[in-house]
Amino acid sequence: MTGSPRHTEPLDVHLMALRDGPAGPEVLLSRRAGDVYAAGCWHLVSGHLDGPWEDMVAALVRESREEAGIVVDPADVRAAVTVHHRSPAGAARVGLFFEVRRWVGAPEVREPEVCDAMGWFALDELPEPMVAYCRAGLDAHRAGARMAVHFQEPGDPIAYHPEADRLVLLPGPAGPGTAPSSS
């Protein structure tokens, strides 16, 4: 034990609501507004767990209803990617990104004090500006990664910018019954 404090990062849940569009998969995004982190940037419907009694799937279902007005059945929630993130200001968090392809209701802005727009965007044509952390999760998912690290440096922009992209994809296991390479 080194005596340094243990990590106590917040746990975020992110809804990757996906549908088939004319040019391929589309993802639902909302634009942050008001007195919030990254106002004016596009982001996934997301939020934090409401306490130790709420599990990650229950939090995702709740946030989907609260922010977008859609009802998601927990049985339709699929694990997509986990991102360990550090903002330019140094605060760290763990984001759990979940893919959902079925829900009830039409997505709409339900919290206008923190979101001023919502729309569907092709996964290969994401809007700008977009929160870099959110973009990291989407990029990791599109690359087929299950885990990633996205540690920004002081001075990096909050919005995604290719020159400040610090996404590191973590490789998964080689496969069942596969011995590690000795080379």
PDB file of C-alpha atoms in Angstrom:
ATOM      1  CA  MET A   1       0.000   0.000   0.000  1.00  0.00           C
ATOM      2  CA  THR A   2       1.539   3.315  -1.077  1.00  0.00           C
ATOM      3  CA  GLY A   3      -0.638   5.568   1.040  1.00  0.00           C
ATOM      4  CA  SER A   4      -2.121   7.309  -1.994  1.00  0.00           C
ATOM      5  CA  PRO A   5      -5.893   7.730  -2.045  1.00  0.00           C
ATOM      6  CA  ARG A   6      -8.055   5.185  -3.813  1.00  0.00           C
ATOM      7  CA  HIS A   7      -9.844   6.135  -6.986  1.00  0.00           C
ATOM      8  CA  THR A   8     -13.411   7.312  -6.541  1.00  0.00           C
ATOM      9  CA  GLU A   9     -14.327   8.192 -10.121  1.00  0.00           C
ATOM     10  CA  PRO A  10     -17.996   8.725 -10.946  1.00  0.00           C
ATOM     11  CA  LEU A  11     -19.683   6.075 -13.055  1.00  0.00           C
ATOM     12  CA  ASP A  12     -21.541   7.368 -16.132  1.00  0.00           C
ATOM     13  CA  VAL A  13     -24.004   5.523 -18.350  1.00  0.00           C
ATOM     14  CA  HIS A  14     -24.338   6.446 -22.039  1.00  0.00           C
ATOM     15  CA  LEU A  15     -27.201   5.441 -24.334  1.00  0.00           C
ATOM     16  CA  MET A  16     -26.140   4.507 -27.848  1.00  0.00           C
ATOM     17  CA  ALA A  17     -29.648   4.351 -29.340  1.00  0.00           C
ATOM     18  CA  LEU A  18     -29.030   3.039 -32.846  1.00  0.00           C
ATOM     19  CA  ARG A  19     -31.332   2.727 -35.830  1.00  0.00           C
ATOM     20  CA  ASP A  20     -30.877   1.840 -39.476  1.00  0.00           C
ATOM     21  CA  GLY A  21     -30.702   4.967 -41.637  1.00  0.00           C
ATOM     22  CA  PRO A  22     -30.610   5.391 -45.413  1.00  0.00           C
ATOM     23  CA  ALA A  23     -26.786   5.457 -45.436  1.00  0.00           C
ATOM     24  CA  GLY A  24     -26.164   3.032 -42.554  1.00  0.00           C
ATOM     25  CA  PRO A  25     -26.450   3.064 -38.761  1.00  0.00           C
ATOM     26  CA  GLU A  26     -27.555   6.287 -37.068  1.00  0.00           C
ATOM     27  CA  VAL A  27     -27.102   7.280 -33.425  1.00  0.00           C
ATOM     28  CA  LEU A  28     -29.303   9.540 -31.313  1.00  0.00           C
ATOM     29  CA  LEU A  29     -27.476  12.592 -29.954  1.00  0.00           C
ATOM     30  CA  SER A  30     -28.542  15.569 -27.877  1.00  0.00           C
ATOM     31  CA  ARG A  31     -26.958  19.023 -27.737  1.00  0.00           C
ATOM     32  CA  ARG A  32     -26.000  20.206 -24.265  1.00  0.00           C
ATOM     33  CA  ALA A  33     -27.309  23.622 -23.256  1.00  0.00           C
ATOM     34  CA  GLY A  34     -27.556  25.984 -20.325  1.00  0.00           C
ATOM     35  CA  ASP A  35     -25.209  26.072 -17.359  1.00  0.00           C
ATOM     36  CA  VAL A  36     -23.692  22.607 -17.926  1.00  0.00           C
ATOM     37  CA  TYR A  37     -20.340  21.111 -18.855  1.00  0.00           C
ATOM     38  CA  ALA A  38     -19.714  21.361 -22.614  1.00  0.00           C
ATOM     39  CA  ALA A  39     -22.744  23.520 -23.443  1.00  0.00           C
ATOM     40  CA  GLY A  40     -23.232  23.687 -27.208  1.00  0.00           C
ATOM     41  CA  CYS A  41     -21.628  20.285 -27.810  1.00  0.00           C
ATOM     42  CA  TRP A  42     -23.373  17.154 -29.018  1.00  0.00           C
ATOM     43  CA  HIS A  43     -23.424  14.156 -26.670  1.00  0.00           C
ATOM     44  CA  LEU A  44     -25.204  10.861 -26.101  1.00  0.00           C
ATOM     45  CA  VAL A  45     -28.137  10.691 -23.705  1.00  0.00           C
ATOM     46  CA  SER A  46     -26.290   9.978 -20.467  1.00  0.00           C
ATOM     47  CA  GLY A  47     -26.140  10.416 -16.724  1.00  0.00           C
ATOM     48  CA  HIS A  48     -24.882   9.130 -13.407  1.00  0.00           C
ATOM     49  CA  LEU A  49     -26.134   6.413 -11.127  1.00  0.00           C
ATOM     50  CA  ASP A  50     -28.496   7.875  -8.526  1.00  0.00           C
ATOM     51  CA  GLY A  51     -26.819   6.111  -5.633  1.00  0.00           C
ATOM     52  CA  PRO A  52     -25.664   2.714  -4.428  1.00  0.00           C
ATOM     53  CA  TRP A  53     -29.154   1.216  -4.817  1.00  0.00           C
ATOM     54  CA  GLU A  54     -29.294   1.844  -8.594  1.00  0.00           C
ATOM     55  CA  ASP A  55     -27.507  -0.515 -10.967  1.00  0.00           C
ATOM     56  CA  MET A  56     -26.037   0.601 -14.302  1.00  0.00           C
ATOM     57  CA  VAL A  57     -28.855  -0.809 -16.465  1.00  0.00           C
ATOM     58  CA  ALA A  58     -31.544   0.749 -14.259  1.00  0.00           C
ATOM     59  CA  ALA A  59     -29.703   4.088 -14.530  1.00  0.00           C
ATOM     60  CA  LEU A  60     -29.595   3.831 -18.338  1.00  0.00           C
ATOM     61  CA  VAL A  61     -33.306   3.004 -18.511  1.00  0.00           C
ATOM     62  CA  ARG A  62     -34.110   5.941 -16.188  1.00  0.00           C
ATOM     63  CA  GLU A  63     -31.914   8.434 -18.073  1.00  0.00           C
ATOM     64  CA  SER A  64     -33.432   7.344 -21.415  1.00  0.00           C
ATOM     65  CA  ARG A  65     -36.913   8.097 -20.100  1.00  0.00           C
ATOM     66  CA  GLU A  66     -35.951  11.345 -18.315  1.00  0.00           C
ATOM     67  CA  GLU A  67     -33.833  12.895 -21.083  1.00  0.00           C
ATOM     68  CA  ALA A  68     -35.335  11.531 -24.301  1.00  0.00           C
ATOM     69  CA  GLY A  69     -38.801  10.315 -23.312  1.00  0.00           C
ATOM     70  CA  ILE A  70     -38.214   6.783 -24.558  1.00  0.00           C
ATOM     71  CA  VAL A  71     -38.895   3.572 -22.660  1.00  0.00           C
ATOM     72  CA  VAL A  72     -36.123   1.002 -22.850  1.00  0.00           C
ATOM     73  CA  ASP A  73     -36.668  -2.571 -21.698  1.00  0.00           C
ATOM     74  CA  PRO A  74     -33.656  -3.704 -19.627  1.00  0.00           C
ATOM     75  CA  ALA A  75     -33.615  -6.928 -21.676  1.00  0.00           C
ATOM     76  CA  ASP A  76     -32.785  -4.839 -24.786  1.00  0.00           C
ATOM     77  CA  VAL A  77     -29.675  -3.212 -23.255  1.00  0.00           C
ATOM     78  CA  ARG A  78     -26.363  -4.492 -24.651  1.00  0.00           C
ATOM     79  CA  ALA A  79     -22.904  -3.714 -23.266  1.00  0.00           C
ATOM     80  CA  ALA A  80     -20.910  -1.824 -25.907  1.00  0.00           C
ATOM     81  CA  VAL A  81     -17.710  -0.292 -24.535  1.00  0.00           C
ATOM     82  CA  THR A  82     -16.199   1.000 -21.284  1.00  0.00           C
ATOM     83  CA  VAL A  83     -14.087   4.169 -21.369  1.00  0.00           C
ATOM     84  CA  HIS A  84     -11.814   5.378 -18.551  1.00  0.00           C
ATOM     85  CA  HIS A  85     -11.724   9.136 -19.131  1.00  0.00           C
ATOM     86  CA  ARG A  86      -9.871  12.118 -17.704  1.00  0.00           C
ATOM     87  CA  SER A  87     -11.003  15.621 -18.642  1.00  0.00           C
ATOM     88  CA  PRO A  88      -8.611  18.467 -19.478  1.00  0.00           C
ATOM     89  CA  ALA A  89      -9.204  19.784 -15.930  1.00  0.00           C
ATOM     90  CA  GLY A  90      -7.973  16.474 -14.477  1.00  0.00           C
ATOM     91  CA  ALA A  91     -11.242  14.920 -13.239  1.00  0.00           C
ATOM     92  CA  ALA A  92     -11.513  11.217 -14.058  1.00  0.00           C
ATOM     93  CA  ARG A  93     -14.595   9.042 -14.603  1.00  0.00           C
ATOM     94  CA  VAL A  94     -15.606   5.675 -16.009  1.00  0.00           C
ATOM     95  CA  GLY A  95     -18.168   5.663 -18.798  1.00  0.00           C
ATOM     96  CA  LEU A  96     -20.262   2.626 -19.589  1.00  0.00           C
ATOM     97  CA  PHE A  97     -21.629   2.822 -23.140  1.00  0.00           C
ATOM     98  CA  PHE A  98     -24.653   0.660 -23.928  1.00  0.00           C
ATOM     99  CA  GLU A  99     -26.171  -0.168 -27.315  1.00  0.00           C
ATOM    100  CA  VAL A 100     -29.962  -0.193 -27.588  1.00  0.00           C
ATOM    101  CA  ARG A 101     -31.806  -0.896 -30.846  1.00  0.00           C
ATOM    102  CA  ARG A 102     -35.389  -1.179 -29.522  1.00  0.00           C
ATOM    103  CA  TRP A 103     -37.457   1.205 -27.388  1.00  0.00           C
ATOM    104  CA  VAL A 104     -40.966   2.569 -27.106  1.00  0.00           C
ATOM    105  CA  GLY A 105     -41.715   6.202 -27.967  1.00  0.00           C
ATOM    106  CA  ALA A 106     -40.251   8.889 -30.173  1.00  0.00           C
ATOM    107  CA  PRO A 107     -37.119  10.578 -28.799  1.00  0.00           C
ATOM    108  CA  GLU A 108     -37.637  14.232 -27.850  1.00  0.00           C
ATOM    109  CA  VAL A 109     -35.979  16.857 -25.651  1.00  0.00           C
ATOM    110  CA  ARG A 110     -37.398  16.321 -22.158  1.00  0.00           C
ATOM    111  CA  GLU A 111     -34.951  18.477 -20.171  1.00  0.00           C
ATOM    112  CA  PRO A 112     -34.760  21.799 -22.066  1.00  0.00           C
ATOM    113  CA  GLU A 113     -32.741  23.414 -19.288  1.00  0.00           C
ATOM    114  CA  VAL A 114     -29.775  21.135 -20.150  1.00  0.00           C
ATOM    115  CA  CYS A 115     -30.514  20.106 -23.769  1.00  0.00           C
ATOM    116  CA  ASP A 116     -31.709  22.304 -26.636  1.00  0.00           C
ATOM    117  CA  ALA A 117     -31.736  19.824 -29.564  1.00  0.00           C
ATOM    118  CA  MET A 118     -31.860  16.134 -30.345  1.00  0.00           C
ATOM    119  CA  GLY A 119     -31.333  14.304 -33.602  1.00  0.00           C
ATOM    120  CA  TRP A 120     -30.173  11.243 -35.496  1.00  0.00           C
ATOM    121  CA  PHE A 121     -26.696  11.236 -37.048  1.00  0.00           C
ATOM    122  CA  ALA A 122     -24.884   8.717 -39.224  1.00  0.00           C
ATOM    123  CA  LEU A 123     -22.159   6.989 -37.206  1.00  0.00           C
ATOM    124  CA  ASP A 124     -19.603   7.899 -39.874  1.00  0.00           C
ATOM    125  CA  GLU A 125     -20.735  11.554 -40.072  1.00  0.00           C
ATOM    126  CA  LEU A 126     -20.935  12.743 -36.462  1.00  0.00           C
ATOM    127  CA  PRO A 127     -21.752  16.413 -35.857  1.00  0.00           C
ATOM    128  CA  GLU A 128     -19.422  19.058 -34.500  1.00  0.00           C
ATOM    129  CA  PRO A 129     -18.775  20.187 -31.927  1.00  0.00           C
ATOM    130  CA  MET A 130     -19.031  16.913 -30.009  1.00  0.00           C
ATOM    131  CA  VAL A 131     -17.830  16.193 -26.472  1.00  0.00           C
ATOM    132  CA  ALA A 132     -14.470  14.426 -26.916  1.00  0.00           C
ATOM    133  CA  TYR A 133     -15.307  11.847 -24.231  1.00  0.00           C
ATOM    134  CA  CYS A 134     -18.536  10.899 -26.010  1.00  0.00           C
ATOM    135  CA  ARG A 135     -16.761  10.751 -29.370  1.00  0.00           C
ATOM    136  CA  ALA A 136     -14.127   8.479 -27.798  1.00  0.00           C
ATOM    137  CA  GLY A 137     -16.814   6.004 -26.761  1.00  0.00           C
ATOM    138  CA  LEU A 138     -18.438   6.031 -30.195  1.00  0.00           C
ATOM    139  CA  ASP A 139     -15.072   5.683 -31.965  1.00  0.00           C
ATOM    140  CA  ALA A 140     -14.038   2.808 -29.684  1.00  0.00           C
ATOM    141  CA  HIS A 141     -17.337   1.051 -30.362  1.00  0.00           C
ATOM    142  CA  ARG A 142     -17.036   1.545 -34.140  1.00  0.00           C
ATOM    143  CA  ALA A 143     -13.518   0.060 -33.951  1.00  0.00           C
ATOM    144  CA  GLY A 144     -14.884  -3.023 -32.158  1.00  0.00           C
ATOM    145  CA  ALA A 145     -13.081  -2.326 -28.867  1.00  0.00           C
ATOM    146  CA  ARG A 146     -14.701  -3.315 -25.592  1.00  0.00           C
ATOM    147  CA  MET A 147     -12.507  -1.046 -23.430  1.00  0.00           C
ATOM    148  CA  ALA A 148     -10.593   2.178 -23.970  1.00  0.00           C
ATOM    149  CA  VAL A 149      -8.662   4.886 -22.166  1.00  0.00           C
ATOM    150  CA  HIS A 150      -9.261   8.533 -23.032  1.00  0.00           C
ATOM    151  CA  PHE A 151      -7.026  10.697 -20.836  1.00  0.00           C
ATOM    152  CA  GLN A 152      -7.013  14.306 -21.969  1.00  0.00           C
ATOM    153  CA  GLU A 153      -4.221  16.693 -21.045  1.00  0.00           C
ATOM    154  CA  PRO A 154      -4.510  20.195 -19.543  1.00  0.00           C
ATOM    155  CA  GLY A 155      -5.257  22.596 -22.385  1.00  0.00           C
ATOM    156  CA  ASP A 156      -6.981  19.997 -24.575  1.00  0.00           C
ATOM    157  CA  PRO A 157     -10.371  21.146 -25.873  1.00  0.00           C
ATOM    158  CA  ILE A 158     -13.519  19.677 -24.340  1.00  0.00           C
ATOM    159  CA  ALA A 159     -14.916  19.232 -27.844  1.00  0.00           C
ATOM    160  CA  TYR A 160     -13.425  16.537 -30.063  1.00  0.00           C
ATOM    161  CA  HIS A 161     -10.546  17.724 -32.204  1.00  0.00           C
ATOM    162  CA  PRO A 162      -8.490  15.239 -34.291  1.00  0.00           C
ATOM    163  CA  GLU A 163      -5.143  16.747 -33.242  1.00  0.00           C
ATOM    164  CA  ALA A 164      -6.024  16.262 -29.568  1.00  0.00           C
ATOM    165  CA  ASP A 165      -7.518  12.786 -29.929  1.00  0.00           C
ATOM    166  CA  ARG A 166      -6.010  10.715 -27.135  1.00  0.00           C
ATOM    167  CA  LEU A 167      -8.122   7.583 -27.474  1.00  0.00           C
ATOM    168  CA  VAL A 168      -6.278   4.331 -26.701  1.00  0.00           C
ATOM    169  CA  LEU A 169      -8.115   1.117 -27.551  1.00  0.00           C
ATOM    170  CA  LEU A 170      -7.393  -1.848 -25.303  1.00  0.00           C
ATOM    171  CA  PRO A 171      -7.152  -5.208 -27.031  1.00  0.00           C
ATOM    172  CA  GLY A 172      -9.478  -7.961 -25.909  1.00  0.00           C
ATOM    173  CA  PRO A 173      -8.555 -11.551 -25.171  1.00  0.00           C
ATOM    174  CA  ALA A 174      -7.113 -13.618 -27.988  1.00  0.00           C
ATOM    175  CA  GLY A 175     -10.038 -15.993 -27.716  1.00  0.00           C
ATOM    176  CA  PRO A 176     -11.096 -19.032 -25.716  1.00  0.00           C
ATOM    177  CA  GLY A 177      -8.415 -21.648 -25.421  1.00  0.00           C
ATOM    178  CA  THR A 178      -5.799 -19.471 -27.110  1.00  0.00           C
ATOM    179  CA  ALA A 179      -2.374 -19.458 -25.501  1.00  0.00           C
ATOM    180  CA  PRO A 180      -0.595 -16.115 -25.312  1.00  0.00           C
ATOM    181  CA  SER A 181       2.105 -15.541 -27.913  1.00  0.00           C
ATOM    182  CA  SER A 182       5.653 -16.094 -26.648  1.00  0.00           C
ATOM    183  CA  SER A 183       7.252 -13.802 -29.219  1.00  0.00           C
TER     184      SER A 183
END
